[in-house]
Structure formats: structure tokens, C-alpha cells
Coordinates of C-alpha atoms in Angstrom, one line a residue:
Chain A
M320 CA -69.9 -33.7 61.1
A321 CA -69.3 -32.3 64.6
A322 CA -72.2 -29.8 63.9
L323 CA -74.6 -32.7 63.7
C324 CA -73.7 -34.0 67.2
N325 CA -75.7 -32.6 70.0
A326 CA -73.9 -31.8 73.3
E327 CA -75.1 -35.0 75.0
E328 CA -73.7 -37.2 72.3
Q329 CA -70.4 -35.3 72.3
A330 CA -70.1 -35.8 76.0
G331 CA -70.8 -39.5 75.6
E332 CA -68.3 -39.8 72.9
Q333 CA -65.8 -37.9 75.1
S334 CA -66.2 -40.3 78.0
M335 CA -65.8 -43.2 75.7
K336 CA -62.6 -41.7 74.6
D337 CA -61.5 -41.2 78.1
S338 CA -62.2 -44.8 79.1
K339 CA -60.3 -46.0 76.1
R340 CA -57.6 -43.4 76.2
D341 CA -55.0 -46.0 77.0
S342 CA -55.9 -48.1 74.1
L343 CA -56.5 -45.4 71.4
V344 CA -54.1 -46.3 68.7
V345 CA -52.9 -43.5 66.3
V346 CA -51.9 -44.6 62.9
G347 CA -50.7 -42.1 60.2
V348 CA -50.5 -42.3 56.5
L349 CA -47.9 -40.2 54.8
C350 CA -49.9 -38.0 52.5
I351 CA -47.3 -36.3 50.4
Q352 CA -47.8 -37.9 47.1
G353 CA -49.1 -41.3 45.8
A354 CA -51.9 -43.7 46.7
F355 CA -52.5 -42.6 50.3
I356 CA -56.3 -42.4 50.1
E357 CA -56.4 -46.1 49.3
H358 CA -54.6 -46.9 52.5
I359 CA -56.8 -44.6 54.5
K360 CA -59.9 -46.3 53.1
K361 CA -58.6 -49.8 54.1
L362 CA -57.7 -48.6 57.6
K363 CA -61.2 -47.1 58.0
E364 CA -62.8 -50.3 56.7
I365 CA -61.0 -52.3 59.4
R366 CA -61.7 -49.8 62.1
D367 CA -65.5 -49.9 61.3
N368 CA -65.6 -53.7 60.9
E369 CA -63.8 -54.4 64.1
A370 CA -64.9 -51.3 66.1
L371 CA -61.3 -50.4 66.9
S372 CA -60.3 -47.4 68.9
L373 CA -58.2 -46.1 66.0
E374 CA -57.3 -42.6 65.0
I375 CA -56.3 -42.4 61.3
R376 CA -54.2 -39.3 60.6
E377 CA -53.0 -37.7 57.4
I378 CA -49.3 -36.9 57.8
R379 CA -48.0 -33.9 55.8
K380 CA -45.7 -32.1 58.2
P381 CA -43.2 -33.2 60.8
S382 CA -45.6 -31.8 63.5
D383 CA -48.3 -34.3 62.4
M384 CA -46.1 -37.1 63.8
K385 CA -46.8 -36.3 67.4
D386 CA -47.9 -39.3 69.5
L387 CA -48.0 -41.5 66.4
D388 CA -48.0 -45.3 67.0
G389 CA -47.9 -46.5 63.4
L390 CA -47.1 -45.1 60.0
I391 CA -47.8 -46.2 56.4
I392 CA -45.5 -44.9 53.7
P393 CA -47.6 -45.5 50.5
G394 CA -46.8 -46.1 46.9
G395 CA -46.1 -43.2 44.7
E396 CA -42.9 -41.8 43.2
S397 CA -40.0 -42.4 45.6
T398 CA -38.0 -39.5 44.2
T399 CA -40.9 -37.1 44.8
L400 CA -41.2 -38.4 48.3
S401 CA -37.5 -38.1 49.1
V402 CA -37.2 -34.6 47.6
F403 CA -40.2 -33.5 49.6
L404 CA -39.0 -35.1 52.9
A405 CA -35.5 -33.7 52.5
Q406 CA -36.7 -30.2 51.8
N407 CA -38.9 -30.1 54.8
G408 CA -36.5 -31.6 57.3
F409 CA -38.8 -34.5 57.5
T410 CA -36.5 -37.4 56.8
D411 CA -34.7 -37.3 60.1
V412 CA -37.9 -36.9 62.0
I413 CA -39.2 -40.2 60.6
K414 CA -35.8 -41.8 61.0
K415 CA -35.8 -40.9 64.7
W416 CA -39.4 -42.0 65.2
I417 CA -38.6 -45.4 63.7
S418 CA -35.5 -45.9 65.8
G419 CA -37.8 -45.1 68.8
H420 CA -39.8 -48.3 67.8
G421 CA -42.6 -46.7 65.8
V422 CA -44.1 -49.4 63.6
V423 CA -43.8 -48.5 59.9
W424 CA -45.0 -50.2 56.8
G425 CA -43.8 -49.2 53.4
T426 CA -45.5 -50.3 50.1
C427 CA -43.6 -50.0 46.9
A428 CA -42.1 -46.4 47.1
G429 CA -42.3 -46.8 50.8
L430 CA -40.1 -49.9 50.7
I431 CA -37.6 -47.9 48.6
L432 CA -37.4 -45.2 51.2
L433 CA -36.9 -47.7 54.0
A434 CA -34.2 -49.8 52.4
D435 CA -30.6 -49.4 53.8
D436 CA -29.1 -50.0 50.4
L437 CA -30.8 -48.5 47.3
Q438 CA -29.8 -49.4 43.8
G439 CA -31.0 -47.6 40.7
Q440 CA -31.3 -44.2 42.2
K441 CA -31.7 -41.1 40.2
E442 CA -28.6 -39.2 39.1
G443 CA -27.0 -37.6 42.1
G444 CA -28.7 -40.0 44.5
Q445 CA -31.8 -39.6 46.6
T446 CA -32.3 -39.1 50.3
V447 CA -33.8 -42.2 52.0
I448 CA -35.0 -42.9 55.5
G449 CA -33.4 -46.4 55.8
G450 CA -33.6 -48.8 58.8
L451 CA -34.5 -51.9 56.8
P452 CA -31.4 -54.0 56.2
V453 CA -32.2 -55.1 52.6
Q454 CA -30.9 -54.1 49.2
S455 CA -33.6 -52.7 47.1
R456 CA -33.5 -52.1 43.3
R457 CA -35.9 -49.5 41.9
N458 CA -37.9 -50.7 38.9
L459 CA -36.4 -54.2 39.2
F460 CA -39.2 -55.7 37.1
G461 CA -39.0 -53.0 34.4
R462 CA -41.0 -50.0 33.2
Q463 CA -44.8 -49.8 33.2
R464 CA -45.2 -52.3 30.3
D465 CA -43.7 -54.9 32.6
S466 CA -45.9 -54.1 35.6
F467 CA -47.8 -57.2 36.5
E468 CA -50.4 -58.9 38.6
G469 CA -49.5 -62.3 40.1
L470 CA -49.6 -64.7 43.0
V471 CA -47.7 -63.9 46.2
H472 CA -47.0 -66.8 48.5
I473 CA -47.2 -66.0 52.1
N474 CA -44.6 -67.6 54.3
E475 CA -46.4 -70.3 56.3
A476 CA -44.4 -69.5 59.4
Q477 CA -45.5 -65.8 59.2
Q478 CA -49.2 -66.5 58.3
L479 CA -50.9 -63.1 58.1
Q480 CA -54.0 -64.5 59.5
S481 CA -54.7 -68.1 60.7
N482 CA -57.8 -68.5 58.6
G483 CA -56.6 -66.9 55.4
P484 CA -55.2 -68.8 52.3
P485 CA -51.3 -69.0 52.2
T486 CA -51.3 -66.7 49.1
C487 CA -52.5 -63.2 48.2
H488 CA -52.9 -61.3 44.9
G489 CA -49.9 -59.1 44.2
I490 CA -50.1 -55.9 42.2
F491 CA -46.7 -54.8 41.1
I492 CA -46.6 -51.4 39.4
R493 CA -43.1 -50.3 38.3
A494 CA -42.2 -52.1 41.5
P495 CA -39.0 -52.1 43.3
G496 CA -37.4 -55.5 44.2
I497 CA -35.7 -56.8 47.3
S498 CA -32.5 -57.9 45.6
K499 CA -30.6 -58.9 48.8
V500 CA -31.4 -59.4 52.4
L501 CA -28.6 -57.9 54.5
S502 CA -29.4 -59.3 58.0
P503 CA -30.4 -62.8 59.3
D504 CA -33.0 -61.1 61.4
V505 CA -35.0 -60.0 58.3
K506 CA -38.1 -62.3 58.1
V507 CA -39.4 -63.1 54.7
L508 CA -43.2 -62.7 54.6
G509 CA -43.9 -63.2 50.9
Y510 CA -42.3 -64.4 47.7
L511 CA -43.2 -65.1 44.1
S512 CA -43.9 -68.5 42.5
D513 CA -40.3 -68.9 41.5
Q514 CA -39.8 -69.5 45.2
E515 CA -36.8 -67.1 45.1
T516 CA -38.0 -63.5 44.5
V517 CA -38.7 -62.0 47.9
V518 CA -41.5 -59.4 47.8
A519 CA -42.4 -58.8 51.4
V520 CA -40.3 -58.6 54.5
E521 CA -40.3 -57.7 58.2
Y522 CA -37.5 -56.6 60.4
Q523 CA -38.2 -55.6 64.0
N524 CA -40.8 -52.7 63.7
I525 CA -40.5 -52.4 59.9
I526 CA -42.7 -54.1 57.4
A527 CA -42.2 -53.7 53.6
T528 CA -44.0 -54.9 50.5
C529 CA -43.1 -54.5 46.8
F530 CA -46.7 -54.7 45.9
H531 CA -49.9 -52.9 46.7
P532 CA -52.4 -54.6 49.0
E533 CA -54.3 -51.3 49.2
L534 CA -55.4 -51.8 45.6
T535 CA -57.1 -55.2 46.4
N536 CA -60.0 -56.3 48.6
D537 CA -57.7 -58.3 50.8
L538 CA -57.5 -56.6 54.2
R539 CA -55.0 -59.0 55.8
W540 CA -51.9 -56.9 55.3
H541 CA -53.4 -53.9 56.9
Q542 CA -54.7 -56.1 59.7
Y543 CA -51.3 -57.6 60.1
F544 CA -49.7 -54.1 60.3
L545 CA -52.3 -52.9 62.8
K546 CA -51.8 -56.0 65.0
H547 CA -48.1 -55.2 65.0
V548 CA -48.8 -51.6 66.0
V549 CA -51.1 -52.6 68.9
R550 CA -48.5 -55.2 70.1
Q551 CA -45.7 -52.6 70.0
K552 CA -47.9 -50.1 71.9
N553 CA -48.8 -52.6 74.6
N554 CA -45.2 -53.6 75.0
S555 CA -43.9 -50.1 75.4
S556 CA -46.7 -49.1 77.8
A557 CA -46.1 -52.2 79.9
K558 CA -42.4 -51.1 80.3
Chain B
M1040 CA -47.6 -72.5 37.0
E1041 CA -49.8 -69.4 37.0
E1042 CA -49.2 -66.7 34.6
R1043 CA -48.2 -63.2 35.3
Q1044 CA -50.7 -60.8 33.8
T1045 CA -49.5 -57.5 32.3
G1046 CA -51.3 -54.5 30.8
T1047 CA -54.5 -55.1 32.8
P1048 CA -56.9 -52.3 33.6
M1049 CA -55.9 -52.6 37.3
L1050 CA -52.2 -52.0 36.4
K1051 CA -53.0 -49.2 34.0
E1052 CA -55.3 -47.4 36.4
G1053 CA -53.0 -48.3 39.3
L1054 CA -50.1 -46.3 37.8
A1055 CA -52.4 -43.3 37.6
Q1056 CA -53.3 -43.8 41.2
M1057 CA -49.6 -43.8 42.2
L1058 CA -49.2 -40.4 40.5
K1059 CA -51.9 -38.7 42.6
G1060 CA -51.0 -35.7 44.7
G1061 CA -48.1 -35.1 42.2
I1062 CA -47.1 -32.7 39.4
I1063 CA -46.4 -33.9 35.9
M1064 CA -44.1 -31.5 34.1
D1065 CA -43.6 -30.9 30.4
V1066 CA -39.9 -31.2 29.4
V1067 CA -38.2 -30.8 26.0
N1068 CA -34.8 -32.4 26.8
A1069 CA -32.8 -34.5 29.2
E1070 CA -31.6 -31.4 31.1
Q1071 CA -35.1 -30.1 31.8
A1072 CA -36.2 -33.7 32.7
K1073 CA -33.5 -33.8 35.4
I1074 CA -34.5 -30.4 36.8
A1075 CA -38.1 -31.7 37.0
E1076 CA -37.1 -34.9 38.7
E1077 CA -34.8 -33.0 41.1
A1078 CA -37.7 -30.7 42.0
G1079 CA -39.9 -33.6 42.9
A1080 CA -42.1 -34.1 39.8
C1081 CA -43.9 -37.4 39.9
A1082 CA -43.6 -37.9 36.1
V1083 CA -42.5 -35.9 33.0
M1084 CA -44.1 -35.4 29.7
A1085 CA -41.5 -35.7 26.9
L1086 CA -42.1 -33.1 24.1
E1087 CA -40.3 -31.5 21.3
R1088 CA -42.0 -28.1 21.9
V1089 CA -44.0 -27.0 24.9
P1090 CA -47.5 -25.9 24.1
A1091 CA -46.6 -22.2 24.2
D1092 CA -44.1 -22.7 21.4
I1093 CA -46.5 -24.8 19.4
R1094 CA -48.9 -21.9 19.5
K1095 CA -46.3 -19.4 18.5
E1096 CA -44.8 -21.5 15.7
G1097 CA -48.0 -23.0 14.3
G1098 CA -47.9 -25.8 11.7
V1099 CA -48.8 -29.4 12.3
A1100 CA -47.8 -30.7 15.7
R1101 CA -47.0 -34.4 15.9
M1102 CA -45.6 -37.0 18.2
S1103 CA -42.0 -36.2 19.3
D1104 CA -38.9 -37.7 17.7
P1105 CA -38.3 -41.1 19.4
K1106 CA -34.7 -40.1 19.9
K1107 CA -35.7 -37.2 22.0
I1108 CA -38.1 -39.4 24.0
K1109 CA -35.4 -42.1 24.6
E1110 CA -32.9 -39.4 25.8
I1111 CA -35.4 -38.2 28.3
M1112 CA -36.3 -41.8 29.4
A1113 CA -32.6 -42.5 29.9
A1114 CA -32.1 -39.3 32.0
V1115 CA -34.6 -39.9 34.8
T1116 CA -36.0 -42.7 37.0
I1117 CA -39.5 -41.3 37.2
P1118 CA -42.3 -42.3 34.7
V1119 CA -42.1 -40.7 31.3
M1120 CA -45.2 -39.8 29.3
A1121 CA -45.4 -38.7 25.7
K1122 CA -48.1 -37.4 23.4
V1123 CA -49.8 -38.7 20.3
R1124 CA -52.3 -37.0 18.0
I1125 CA -55.9 -37.7 18.6
G1126 CA -56.8 -40.9 16.7
H1127 CA -53.2 -41.7 15.7
F1128 CA -53.0 -45.2 16.9
V1129 CA -49.7 -45.9 15.0
E1130 CA -48.0 -43.0 16.9
A1131 CA -49.3 -44.8 20.0
Q1132 CA -47.9 -48.1 18.8
I1133 CA -44.5 -46.5 18.4
L1134 CA -44.6 -45.0 21.9
E1135 CA -45.6 -48.4 23.3
A1136 CA -42.7 -50.0 21.4
L1137 CA -40.4 -47.4 23.1
S1138 CA -41.8 -48.5 26.5
V1139 CA -43.0 -45.1 27.5
D1140 CA -44.9 -45.4 30.8
F1141 CA -48.0 -43.4 29.8
I1142 CA -49.5 -42.1 26.5
D1143 CA -51.3 -38.7 26.3
E1144 CA -53.8 -38.7 23.4
S1145 CA -53.7 -34.9 23.3
E1146 CA -55.6 -32.1 21.7
V1147 CA -52.3 -30.0 22.0
L1148 CA -51.1 -31.9 18.9
T1149 CA -52.9 -31.6 15.6
P1150 CA -55.7 -34.2 15.4
A1151 CA -55.0 -37.1 13.0
D1152 CA -58.5 -38.5 12.8
D1153 CA -61.5 -36.1 12.9
Q1154 CA -64.0 -38.8 13.7
N1155 CA -62.4 -41.3 16.1
H1156 CA -60.1 -41.5 19.0
V1157 CA -57.6 -44.4 19.6
N1158 CA -59.1 -47.6 20.9
K1159 CA -57.0 -47.6 24.1
H1160 CA -58.1 -51.0 25.2
D1161 CA -55.7 -52.4 22.5
F1162 CA -52.6 -51.1 24.4
S1163 CA -50.8 -52.5 27.4
V1164 CA -49.5 -49.0 28.2
P1165 CA -52.0 -46.7 30.0
F1166 CA -53.5 -43.6 28.3
V1167 CA -54.5 -40.2 29.7
C1168 CA -57.0 -38.0 27.7
G1169 CA -58.3 -34.5 28.0
A1170 CA -61.9 -33.6 28.8
R1171 CA -64.0 -30.5 29.1
D1172 CA -67.0 -32.1 30.7
L1173 CA -68.4 -35.3 32.1
G1174 CA -69.6 -36.6 28.8
E1175 CA -66.2 -36.2 27.2
A1176 CA -64.4 -37.8 30.2
L1177 CA -66.7 -40.9 30.2
R1178 CA -66.4 -41.3 26.4
R1179 CA -62.6 -41.4 26.7
I1180 CA -62.9 -43.9 29.7
A1181 CA -65.2 -46.1 27.5
E1182 CA -62.4 -46.1 24.9
G1183 CA -60.0 -47.3 27.5
A1184 CA -58.4 -44.2 29.0
S1185 CA -56.9 -45.0 32.5
M1186 CA -56.7 -41.3 33.5
I1187 CA -58.4 -38.1 32.7
R1188 CA -57.2 -34.5 32.7
T1189 CA -59.0 -31.3 32.2
K1190 CA -58.1 -29.8 28.8
G1191 CA -57.8 -26.3 30.0
E1192 CA -56.2 -24.1 27.3
A1193 CA -52.6 -25.3 27.1
G1194 CA -49.8 -22.9 26.4
T1195 CA -51.6 -19.8 27.6
G1196 CA -50.6 -19.5 31.3
N1197 CA -54.2 -18.8 31.8
V1198 CA -56.1 -21.1 34.2
V1199 CA -59.6 -20.0 33.4
Q1200 CA -60.5 -22.9 31.1
A1201 CA -59.0 -25.6 33.4
V1202 CA -61.1 -24.2 36.2
K1203 CA -64.2 -24.2 34.0
H1204 CA -63.6 -27.8 32.9
A1205 CA -62.9 -29.1 36.5
R1206 CA -66.0 -27.3 37.7
T1207 CA -68.2 -28.6 34.9
I1208 CA -67.2 -32.2 35.6
N1209 CA -67.9 -31.7 39.3
H1210 CA -71.2 -30.0 38.6
Q1211 CA -72.4 -32.7 36.2
I1212 CA -71.4 -35.5 38.7
R1213 CA -73.5 -33.8 41.3
I1214 CA -76.4 -33.6 38.9
A1215 CA -76.1 -37.3 38.1
K1216 CA -75.9 -38.2 41.8
A1217 CA -79.1 -36.5 42.5
M1218 CA -81.0 -38.3 39.8
D1219 CA -83.2 -41.3 40.2
S1220 CA -82.6 -44.4 38.0
S1221 CA -85.0 -43.4 35.2
E1222 CA -83.5 -40.0 34.9
L1223 CA -80.0 -41.4 34.6
Y1224 CA -80.9 -43.1 31.4
S1225 CA -82.0 -39.8 29.8
Y1226 CA -78.9 -38.0 31.2
A1227 CA -76.6 -40.7 29.8
K1228 CA -78.2 -40.1 26.4
E1229 CA -77.9 -36.4 26.8
L1230 CA -74.2 -36.7 27.7
G1231 CA -73.6 -39.2 24.9
V1232 CA -72.2 -41.9 27.3
S1233 CA -73.2 -45.4 28.4
H1234 CA -75.7 -45.7 31.2
E1235 CA -73.5 -48.2 33.0
L1236 CA -70.5 -45.8 33.2
L1237 CA -72.6 -42.9 34.2
K1238 CA -74.3 -45.0 36.9
K1239 CA -70.9 -46.1 38.2
T1240 CA -69.7 -42.4 38.3
A1241 CA -72.9 -41.3 40.2
E1242 CA -72.4 -44.1 42.7
L1243 CA -68.7 -43.2 43.3
G1244 CA -69.5 -39.5 43.3
R1245 CA -66.4 -39.0 41.2
L1246 CA -64.8 -40.0 37.9
P1247 CA -64.0 -43.8 38.0
V1248 CA -60.4 -43.1 37.1
V1249 CA -57.8 -40.6 38.4
N1250 CA -58.5 -37.0 37.3
F1251 CA -55.8 -34.4 37.0
A1252 CA -56.0 -30.7 36.0
A1253 CA -54.1 -29.4 33.0
G1254 CA -53.9 -26.4 30.8
G1255 CA -52.7 -23.0 31.8
L1256 CA -51.5 -23.6 35.4
A1257 CA -48.6 -21.2 36.1
T1258 CA -48.4 -20.5 39.9
P1259 CA -48.6 -22.4 43.2
A1260 CA -51.9 -20.6 43.8
D1261 CA -53.2 -22.1 40.5
V1262 CA -52.2 -25.5 41.7
G1263 CA -54.0 -24.9 45.1
L1264 CA -57.1 -23.7 43.3
L1265 CA -57.5 -26.8 41.1
M1266 CA -56.6 -29.2 43.9
Q1267 CA -59.2 -27.5 46.1
L1268 CA -61.7 -28.0 43.3
G1269 CA -61.1 -31.7 43.8
V1270 CA -58.6 -32.9 41.1
D1271 CA -56.1 -35.6 42.1
G1272 CA -53.0 -33.9 40.8
V1273 CA -51.8 -31.5 38.1
F1274 CA -50.0 -31.2 34.9
V1275 CA -47.8 -28.1 34.3
G1276 CA -46.8 -27.5 30.8
S1277 CA -45.3 -24.3 29.6
G1278 CA -45.7 -22.8 33.1
I1279 CA -42.4 -23.9 34.5
F1280 CA -39.8 -23.8 31.8
K1281 CA -41.2 -20.6 30.3
S1282 CA -40.9 -18.8 33.6
A1283 CA -37.9 -16.8 34.9
N1284 CA -36.7 -19.3 37.4
P1285 CA -37.8 -22.9 36.5
E1286 CA -36.0 -24.7 39.3
K1287 CA -37.5 -22.6 42.0
R1288 CA -40.9 -22.5 40.5
A1289 CA -40.9 -26.3 40.0
R1290 CA -40.0 -26.8 43.6
A1291 CA -42.7 -24.4 44.8
M1292 CA -45.3 -26.1 42.6
V1293 CA -44.4 -29.5 44.2
Q1294 CA -44.9 -28.1 47.7
A1295 CA -48.2 -26.6 46.6
V1296 CA -49.7 -29.8 45.4
T1297 CA -49.2 -31.4 48.8
H1298 CA -50.1 -28.4 50.9
F1299 CA -52.9 -27.2 48.6
N1300 CA -55.1 -26.7 51.6
D1301 CA -52.7 -24.7 53.7
P1302 CA -52.7 -21.0 52.7
K1303 CA -49.7 -20.2 55.0
I1304 CA -47.5 -22.7 53.3
L1305 CA -48.8 -21.6 49.9
A1306 CA -47.8 -18.0 50.8
T1307 CA -44.3 -19.1 51.8
V1308 CA -43.7 -21.1 48.6
S1309 CA -45.2 -18.4 46.4
E1310 CA -42.6 -15.8 47.5
D1311 CA -40.0 -14.5 45.2
L1312 CA -40.4 -16.9 42.3
G1313 CA -39.5 -14.4 39.6
E1314 CA -41.6 -13.7 36.6
P1315 CA -44.2 -16.3 35.7
M1316 CA -44.8 -17.1 32.1
V1317 CA -46.3 -14.1 30.4
G1318 CA -49.6 -15.8 29.4
V1319 CA -52.3 -14.8 27.0
N1320 CA -55.9 -13.9 27.3
C1321 CA -58.0 -16.9 26.1
D1322 CA -60.4 -14.6 24.2
E1323 CA -57.6 -13.4 22.0
L1324 CA -56.5 -16.9 20.9
K1325 CA -56.6 -17.5 17.2
E1326 CA -57.2 -21.2 17.8
K1327 CA -58.7 -22.9 20.8
W1328 CA -57.5 -26.5 21.3
A1329 CA -60.0 -27.4 24.0
G1330 CA -62.7 -28.0 21.4
R1331 CA -60.8 -30.7 19.7
E1332 CA -62.7 -33.9 20.1
S1333 CA -63.2 -36.3 17.2
S1334 CA -66.6 -37.8 16.8
R1335 CA -69.2 -38.6 14.1
V1336 CA -71.9 -36.3 15.5

């Protein structure tokens, strides 16, 4: 693509970058295994719609985390992700980055990796990142036959977007559950129609969903995450 | 009260999407399944015999003993797949009743119906099917397959057929993309597929479902090769547990599928893996499985 740009355009693009350098937001998607392309597509769609100054980065190695403002840990197999992260000394890098207030969003397997208390681990346990004070149970809803699509109610107080409906379509694939909330500071963002089953939460700089907004046409969850990233970046640069 | 929907195309194709960028390993018992999970496999394929042994021993190859499959399902937390013979919808019903996560309607087993494949729309569990070319892939998708894999030539340790099938599918998608709307009708007829599905494929510039490579992959370099040819992930059958050091090779293959584009990392993980499976030359095979497709024509 660069080859198509002439020098003048490149210079123009550079000066635009310079003027916006302060506001360039860098968001990464963990591209080890799973549905990472789907997340990247959603982020690109929002960037193009809203003309955001957003760099979308594929994260495969610890060194890719440099200057990152936000990170999405996608759905996939959580054991695959944990084995890979542990083998490459990657778990601690992400852990440290989150405790330094990097904004992270885990979908499905991502939620599993972020939970402080994980039930239903593989034999011998699995390495997790942690940081989110909830108890999560892997495959809470069952095996693939029990995977389901259904309505998720969005907590009114935490409306994702002022103009959106108070619900979204939830796609749960061998999904983990949030079986217990371990801190009063955990905000419930979404729950199922039984009014009890919590399926989306937020705690400080961590967002987690049991379902897959990246498989639907609803951009609100990605927009919500990006707003959080921008807010966090502005807060820390103001300090 | 709104209903929860299960077994929808979105959920079936969605599970395949979650497997992308991963390796699915053939295992014959709980112990191997644990090794695969420990190494970072994103799913396992539960079998009685790996393809290399099916080739050696001959005879009719059928669905595995449910007891074996249940043992493997109990041993690991990752998705478990199992194979049925082409067209054997009752074997598929049995696997669905066992709650396996994915069914492979596989040419590695002896076909049960020489004219028809399973109507996969009838099942709530997703199916993966093998394909040599675009026509075969789209015929399986029309029957309800939620995932495609290249057929390759399983049990050989020889990657040549998998490469051929992956390249053929890519090549034919490029041809379809370049065609105008009138040409697409003729091309659909030539491939033996519906115009609608071919048009969708041409618009997407890729298969409309997840596409893995399978059949003969034995080394991290093989994994890198197929991934660079554009597949979404890989199956490794005999290649791991027929090698000298399955644990180490399995871990290396997992690294390779993520870092497929990074030759330096591929070099590191390829080091000192011990003997790969011996492998056979595809020209010397008594029986080629890749040709197994059941149809009336």
C-alpha cells in the first residue's frame, strides 16, 4: 500500500500524524489463536466510520505490547492461549501492563484468562492473567450442543450508548460463566433474561463478556471499549 | 419469554471461528489427549487408530468405540471431535448423542454411502468435511458443513497433496473473483455448485466458512507453509504421535501456527525435535483417500 503513495501524500500523512500524535490511540488484539480477525474488522469499521486516530495492532510477542493503550483478548481456546502465554513469558508482561492501567477487554476465553478465580480448569491447572475479581467457570453452559444465541440485557445504568436499545444479541459458544462476583466494585454490564446470570462485567480498566459481540453487527461493545481506552489515555496524560 | 436458540448456523460456524489459528491433533487415548491439551492444541480428534495405522492395517475403518470417545472427552477441557464415515448419518447421530463438539465426515474412514454425504443441516453439532477443490468445498457447505479442511493424503507424513488442495481452492476462488456475473453461472455449473454459493465466495474472496489444512503435515515448516497459503489453522494427524518426541513436536507445532510468518521463530522451534514420522511417497500408495467423494455423477 505504501508503494502506491507518492512522496507528497506521505509527507501530508506524516504531518497529520504529527498533529495528532497526542491523540493517536494504539489498540492491540491478541493474535495467538481464536477469533482475532473478527475483532480487528470491527475496530477497523469503527475507525473508518468515525475517522478515529487509531492504530490497530496484532499482538503476537511481548515486544508488540510497547506503547499499547488498549488490548482485546479474543475468544478461542483458553488452554491454548494460556499455554502459549506461559511458554513465551507473556503472561507477566500482560499482567504488569494491566496493573499499569492498560484497558483490556476479554471475550469468552479472554474472560477466562482475566478471572481471578477459575473453575473447571484442565487437569494440572492453567496459567491465567487475572486481575478481574470474579469467579468464572469454564463451559458453564455445557458443550457445543448447548451453545446458544439469546438476548442479553444491558444494565440501564451502564448503557453502552445513549441511543441504543437496552439489549443486545448474545452469542454464547462453549461459553464460560461468571459464577460469582468477588468485589463490590465489579459493575454488572449485562445479564440474561433470568435476571440472574451475569454475562458482562467491568472492573476498573477491565471489561469482560461471556459472549461474542465480534460475531454480530452490533458495534456498541467495541465502541464502549474504545471510549474507555480514550478516557483512560486522556486521564493518564493529564496527570 | 424469548427462547434460547441452539444449533444455529451462527453457533456451528462460530465454534469453527474460535478454532482458527490453532492446531487440532489426532489422539487415540486419554493420555495422548492430555499431551495434546498440555501442548496447546485447540481441539483433539478422538480416534481408535491414527491414519498411518489405518493404512498399515487395512480393513474397513469405522467410527470409534463410544467408550474411547467418552474417555477422551472426560480427560480434556478443549473441544473433542470425532469421525464418521462419509454418508453414515447414524454414526453421526451417535456422536451427536455423545455430545462431541464437532463431527468430521471423513474420507479417512471407509465410505458408507457411495452416492450421498450426510445432510448436515439435520444436526445441531457442527461438521467439518474434506475438500480437494472449490467445487467439493462448496458442495459440502451446501450440505451444511460448518468448516472445511483440505483432504491432503492422511497418514503419509507427506504434505504435497494438502498443498495442492489448498492452492487449488485459492486458485479457483481467484478465477471466480475475476469473472463477470454471466461467467459465474457457467463456472458454477462447471464446478457442480450453486450459483448463489459461488457468488458469495467470489464476493468474500475466500470460502464462506473456516478452512483448515489437513493431511500429511509433519513439521513446523509444513504448518508455516500451509498457513502462508492462507488456511485458517491446521489438523495434524499421525504427524505428532508417530514421531520420536510427540510432546516436543506438539509444542513446536503450536508455536508454528501462531508465528507462521516469522522464519526466525520457526527456525528456533524446529530445532532438535527428533525424528519426524517416516512418511511415504504418495505415488507409491496402494489406495488414495483424497478421491473419496460420494456423488451420483
